[in-house]
Coordinates of C-alpha atoms and ligand atoms in Angstrom, one line a residue:
X1 CA 0.1 0.0 0.1
X2 CA 1.3 3.4 -1.0
X3 CA 2.2 5.8 1.7
X4 CA -1.0 8.1 0.8
X5 CA -3.6 5.2 0.8
X6 CA -2.2 4.3 4.2
X7 CA -2.7 7.7 5.5
X8 CA -6.1 8.1 3.9
X9 CA -7.2 5.0 5.9
X10 CA -5.8 6.4 8.9
X11 CA -7.9 9.7 8.4
X12 CA -11.0 7.6 7.9
X13 CA -10.6 5.8 11.0
X14 CA -10.0 8.8 12.8
X15 CA -12.7 11.1 11.3
X16 CA -15.4 7.9 11.9
X17 CA -14.2 8.0 15.4
X18 CA -15.0 11.7 16.2
X19 CA -18.3 11.3 14.7
X20 CA -19.0 8.0 16.8
X21 CA -17.9 9.8 19.9
X22 CA -19.9 12.8 18.9
X23 CA -22.9 10.4 19.1
X24 CA -22.0 8.7 22.0
X25 CA -22.0 12.0 23.7
X26 CA -25.3 13.0 22.6
X27 CA -27.0 9.7 23.6
X28 CA -25.6 9.9 27.1
X29 CA -26.9 13.6 27.3
X30 CA -30.3 12.5 26.4
X31 CA -30.4 9.4 28.4
X32 CA -29.9 11.9 31.6
X33 CA -31.9 14.5 30.3
X34 CA -35.2 13.2 28.7
X35 CA -36.6 16.7 28.3
X36 CA -33.7 17.4 26.0
X37 CA -34.3 14.6 23.9
X38 CA -38.0 15.3 23.5
X39 CA -37.3 19.0 22.6
X40 CA -34.8 17.9 19.5
X41 CA -37.1 15.1 18.2
X42 CA -39.9 17.3 18.1
X43 CA -37.5 20.4 16.7
X44 CA -36.6 18.0 14.0
X45 CA -40.0 16.9 13.2
X46 CA -41.3 20.5 13.0
X47 CA -38.1 21.4 10.8
X48 CA -39.4 18.6 8.3
X49 CA -43.2 19.9 8.6
X50 CA -41.9 23.4 7.7
X51 CA -40.1 22.6 4.9
X52 CA -43.2 20.5 3.5
X53 CA -45.6 23.2 4.0
X54 CA -43.0 25.9 2.1
X55 CA -43.4 23.4 -0.9
X56 CA -47.0 22.8 -0.9
X57 CA -49.3 25.2 0.9
X58 CA -49.4 28.8 1.1
X59 CA -50.4 29.5 4.7
X60 CA -48.8 32.6 6.4
X61 CA -50.7 31.8 9.6
X62 CA -49.7 28.3 10.0
X63 CA -46.0 29.1 8.9
X64 CA -45.8 31.9 11.8
X65 CA -47.6 29.5 14.3
X66 CA -44.9 26.8 13.2
X67 CA -41.9 29.5 13.8
X68 CA -42.9 30.5 17.1
X69 CA -43.3 27.1 18.2
X70 CA -39.7 26.4 17.0
X71 CA -38.3 29.3 18.7
X72 CA -39.6 28.5 21.9
X73 CA -38.2 25.2 21.6
X74 CA -34.8 26.7 20.9
X75 CA -34.9 28.8 24.1
X76 CA -36.0 25.8 26.0
X77 CA -33.0 24.0 24.8
X78 CA -30.4 26.6 25.1
X79 CA -31.7 27.3 28.6
X80 CA -31.1 23.6 29.4
X81 CA -27.6 23.5 28.0
X82 CA -27.0 26.6 29.5
X83 CA -27.8 25.1 33.1
X84 CA -25.7 22.2 32.1
X85 CA -22.7 24.4 30.9
X86 CA -22.6 23.0 27.7
X87 CA -22.4 24.6 24.5
X88 CA -23.5 23.4 20.8
X89 CA -19.8 22.4 20.2
X90 CA -20.5 19.6 22.3
X91 CA -22.5 17.7 19.8
X92 CA -20.0 18.4 17.1
X93 CA -17.4 15.4 16.3
X94 CA -14.0 16.5 17.7
X95 CA -12.0 16.5 14.3
X96 CA -7.8 16.6 14.9
X97 CA -7.7 19.0 12.2
X98 CA -10.3 21.9 12.5
X99 CA -9.4 22.6 8.8
X100 CA -10.2 19.8 6.7
X101 CA -12.2 18.0 9.5
X102 CA -9.8 14.8 9.0
X103 CA -10.6 14.4 5.4
X104 CA -7.0 15.2 4.3
X105 CA -8.6 17.8 1.6
X106 CA -10.0 21.1 1.1
X107 CA -12.3 22.3 -1.3
X108 CA -13.2 25.8 -2.2
X109 CA -15.6 26.6 -5.0
X110 CA -13.1 25.4 -7.8
X111 CA -10.5 23.3 -6.7
X112 CA -9.7 20.6 -4.1
X113 CA -6.3 20.5 -2.7
X114 CA -4.4 18.7 0.0
X115 CA -4.9 19.9 3.5
X116 CA -1.5 20.9 5.2
X117 CA -1.9 18.2 7.9
X118 CA -1.8 15.2 5.3
X119 CA 0.9 17.0 3.3
X120 CA 2.8 17.2 6.3
X121 CA 2.5 13.5 7.4
X122 CA 3.7 12.7 3.7
X123 CA 6.6 14.9 4.1
X124 CA 7.6 13.0 7.2
X125 CA 7.4 9.7 6.1
X126 CA 8.9 10.1 2.8
X127 CA 11.6 13.0 3.4
X128 CA 12.3 14.4 6.9
X129 CA 15.1 13.9 8.7
X130 CA 14.4 11.6 12.0
X131 CA 10.5 12.5 11.6
X132 CA 10.1 15.8 12.9
X133 CA 7.4 14.6 15.5
X134 CA 10.2 12.6 17.1
X135 CA 11.8 16.2 17.4
X136 CA 8.9 17.6 19.4
X137 CA 10.7 17.5 22.8
X138 CA 13.0 20.3 20.9
X139 CA 11.0 23.3 21.7
X140 CA 11.9 26.7 23.7
X141 CA 10.8 25.4 27.0
X142 CA 13.9 23.3 27.0
X143 CA 15.9 26.2 25.6
X144 CA 18.5 26.9 28.6
X145 CA 21.0 29.6 28.2
X146 CA 23.1 28.7 31.1
X147 CA 24.9 25.9 29.4
X148 CA 26.7 29.0 27.6
X149 CA 29.5 31.0 29.0
X150 CA 29.2 34.2 30.3
X151 CA 32.7 35.3 29.6
X152 CA 33.4 37.7 27.1
X153 CA 36.6 36.8 25.4
X154 CA 37.2 39.2 22.4
X155 CA 40.1 37.3 21.2
X156 CA 38.4 33.9 21.4
X157 CA 35.2 34.6 20.2
X158 CA 35.8 37.6 17.9
X159 CA 33.3 39.3 19.8
X160 CA 32.3 41.9 22.4
X161 CA 29.5 39.9 24.0
X162 CA 29.4 36.7 26.0
X163 CA 28.3 33.2 24.3
X164 CA 25.4 33.7 26.6
X165 CA 24.2 37.0 25.6
X166 CA 24.8 35.8 22.1
X167 CA 22.6 32.9 22.2
X168 CA 19.9 34.9 24.0
X169 CA 19.9 37.3 21.1
X170 CA 20.1 34.6 18.3
X171 CA 16.7 33.0 20.4
X172 CA 15.0 36.3 20.2
X173 CA 15.9 36.5 16.4
X174 CA 14.1 33.2 16.2
X175 CA 11.0 33.9 18.0
X176 CA 10.6 37.3 15.6
X177 CA 11.0 34.9 12.6
X178 CA 8.2 32.8 13.9
X179 CA 6.1 35.8 14.8
X180 CA 6.6 37.3 11.4
X181 CA 6.7 34.4 9.4
X182 CA 3.9 35.5 7.1
X183 CA 5.6 38.9 6.5
X184 CA 7.4 39.0 3.2
X185 CA 9.9 41.7 4.6
X186 CA 11.0 39.3 7.5
X187 CA 14.5 37.5 6.4
X188 CA 15.5 33.9 6.2
X189 CA 17.9 32.9 8.8
X190 CA 21.5 31.5 8.2
X191 CA 23.0 29.6 11.2
X192 CA 26.9 29.6 11.4
X193 CA 29.2 28.1 13.7
X194 CA 30.7 25.3 14.8
X195 CA 28.9 21.9 16.3
X196 CA 27.3 21.3 19.5
X197 CA 26.2 25.1 19.9
X198 CA 22.3 24.6 19.4
X199 CA 21.9 25.2 15.7
X200 CA 19.9 22.0 15.1
X201 CA 18.2 22.6 18.3
X202 CA 16.8 25.7 17.4
X203 CA 16.0 24.7 14.0
X204 CA 13.7 22.0 15.5
X205 CA 12.2 24.5 18.0
X206 CA 11.2 26.8 15.0
X207 CA 9.8 24.0 13.0
X208 CA 8.0 23.0 15.7
X209 CA 6.3 26.0 16.3
X210 CA 5.5 26.5 12.8
X211 CA 4.1 23.1 12.6
X212 CA 1.7 24.1 15.4
X213 CA 0.6 27.0 13.3
X214 CA -0.4 24.7 10.5
X215 CA 2.6 25.5 8.4
X216 CA 4.5 22.9 6.3
X217 CA 8.0 21.8 7.0
X218 CA 10.6 20.3 5.0
X219 CA 13.8 19.5 7.1
X220 CA 16.9 17.7 5.6
X221 CA 20.6 17.8 5.6
X222 CA 22.1 19.6 2.4
X223 CA 23.5 16.2 1.0
X224 CA 20.5 14.5 0.9
X225 CA 18.3 17.2 -0.4
X226 CA 20.8 18.0 -2.9
X227 CA 21.0 14.4 -4.0
X228 CA 17.3 14.0 -4.0
X229 CA 16.8 16.9 -6.0
X230 CA 19.5 16.1 -8.6
X231 CA 17.8 12.4 -8.8
X232 CA 14.5 13.8 -9.1
X233 CA 15.6 16.3 -11.9
X234 CA 17.5 13.2 -13.9
X235 CA 14.3 11.2 -13.6
X236 CA 15.5 8.7 -10.9
X237 CA 12.9 9.3 -8.5
X238 CA 9.6 8.4 -9.5
X239 CA 6.8 10.9 -9.1
X240 CA 3.4 9.8 -7.7
X241 CA 0.3 11.1 -6.8
X242 CA 1.1 12.2 -3.3
X243 CA 4.7 13.8 -3.7
X244 CA 6.4 15.7 -6.0
X245 CA 9.8 16.5 -4.1
X246 CA 11.3 18.9 -6.6
X247 CA 8.1 21.0 -6.2
X248 CA 7.8 20.8 -2.5
X249 CA 11.2 21.6 -1.7
X250 CA 10.5 25.1 -3.6
X251 CA 7.0 25.7 -2.4
X252 CA 6.9 24.1 1.4
X253 CA 6.3 26.9 3.8
X254 CA 9.4 26.4 5.6
X255 CA 12.6 24.7 4.2
X256 CA 15.3 23.7 6.6
X257 CA 18.6 23.3 4.9
X258 CA 20.8 21.2 7.3
X259 CA 24.7 20.8 7.5
X260 CA 25.3 23.0 4.4
X261 CA 28.8 22.3 3.7
X262 CA 29.5 18.6 4.3
X263 CA 28.0 17.7 1.0
X264 CA 30.5 17.0 -2.1
X265 CA 29.7 19.8 -4.6
X266 CA 29.6 19.8 -8.2
X267 CA 28.3 22.1 -10.9
X268 CA 24.8 20.4 -11.1
X269 CA 24.3 20.7 -7.4
X270 CA 25.4 24.5 -7.3
X271 CA 22.7 25.1 -9.7
X272 CA 20.3 23.3 -7.9
X273 CA 21.4 25.0 -4.6
X274 CA 21.2 28.3 -6.3
X275 CA 17.8 27.5 -7.8
X276 CA 16.2 26.6 -4.4
X277 CA 17.6 29.5 -2.7
X278 CA 16.6 32.1 -5.1
X279 CA 13.2 30.5 -6.1
X280 CA 12.2 30.4 -2.5
X281 CA 12.9 34.1 -2.4
X282 CA 11.1 35.0 -5.3
X283 CA 7.9 33.1 -4.8
X284 CA 5.3 35.4 -5.4
X285 CA 2.4 33.1 -4.9
X286 CA 2.9 32.6 -1.3
X287 CA 5.4 33.3 1.7
X288 CA 8.3 30.6 1.8
X289 CA 11.3 30.8 4.2
X290 CA 14.4 28.9 4.5
X291 CA 16.6 28.3 7.2
X292 CA 20.1 27.0 6.4
X293 CA 22.7 25.8 8.9
X294 CA 26.4 25.4 8.5
X295 CA 29.5 24.3 10.2
X296 CA 31.3 26.7 8.0
X297 CA 32.7 30.0 8.7
X298 CA 31.4 33.0 6.4
X299 CA 34.9 33.1 5.1
X300 CA 34.9 29.4 4.2
X301 CA 31.3 29.2 2.7
X302 CA 31.9 32.3 0.5
X303 CA 35.3 30.7 -0.6
X304 CA 33.5 27.2 -1.5
X305 CA 30.2 28.5 -2.8
X306 CA 29.1 30.0 -6.0
X307 CA 28.9 34.1 -5.8
X308 CA 25.4 34.0 -6.7
X309 CA 24.6 31.8 -3.8
X310 CA 26.5 33.8 -1.4
X311 CA 25.1 37.1 -2.5
X312 CA 21.5 35.8 -2.3
X313 CA 22.3 34.8 1.3
X314 CA 23.8 37.9 2.3
X315 CA 21.0 40.0 1.0
X316 CA 18.2 38.0 2.0
X317 CA 19.2 36.1 5.0
X318 CA 19.5 37.3 8.8
X319 CA 22.9 35.8 9.8
X320 CA 23.3 34.3 13.1
X321 CA 26.9 33.6 14.5
X322 CA 27.0 30.5 16.9
X323 CA 29.8 30.6 19.4
X324 CA 31.0 29.5 22.5
X325 CA 32.3 26.0 23.6
X326 CA 30.3 22.9 22.9
X327 CA 27.6 22.5 25.2
X328 CA 26.3 18.9 24.6
X329 CA 28.5 17.5 27.1
X330 CA 26.8 19.9 29.7
X331 CA 23.6 19.3 28.6
X332 CA 23.7 15.6 28.7
X333 CA 24.8 15.8 32.2
X334 CA 22.1 18.5 33.1
X335 CA 19.3 15.7 31.7
Ligands
LIG401 ZN1 -6.4 18.9 7.6

């Protein structure tokens, strides 16, 4: 079974279950409140009578009488619900996705499109580095700047602020990035610095926050991403209905390119990388943002990558320098 088929089966189950639960809630409520049950059944009978009347006869008096009966019943019903501290939503199925009601698709007047919730589940299965939902513990609540040194050491860190002040500054940049995600003026992010300073952690934190907001996220290392897109370009990856990775990389709301600088480059990959970065900046039909993370220093990045790529990054990315001592050891001991 294909991934999409499998997910749609899950969705169907989820949806059926939400509907069954809602019916059960209603039944229970009727059992303990026979009066409510009576009102509801009268209400639906009267509704049917009214629609028949509208079709067959022309009796304004009778219609008026029915109307007032219905409005009295509705008042009685809402009085009972009020007493029970229940609102109408109690009767509605509690769907996991409020956008597509767990169908996986949204239909407007003209088109049917895949809902972001389903798209994201496919991304997670087919592409994302270590399934993003496994990274759910990476969130800002677990951010702890005390792992970073408070010492200002201009010679060692080439900065007038301490690693701790620096990481707090970067955290604020990340929070602004999330808050202003839909603002086209808000820049993309480049994380540069040695390993073990929290670049991947902060990338996951941002991903999780945006997933909560219903955005789609692709998160992959540069080597895998570039190999995938080159394979796709040369027809080595079969396209199916559910995914078109070449398009998705260009159009996903947030793309995270991790570990740039660890891949072996050639001119084809340079072209693809430039295309990804450039297209995502120029996308005019929707806001797309990118986070690039690299262990290379800016000097190395600039020396190794095509000038066109570098100039796009300099002009459109907020550059965050991570510095200090590897915090992974401290973190492990603290957990
Ligand atoms: Zn949905």
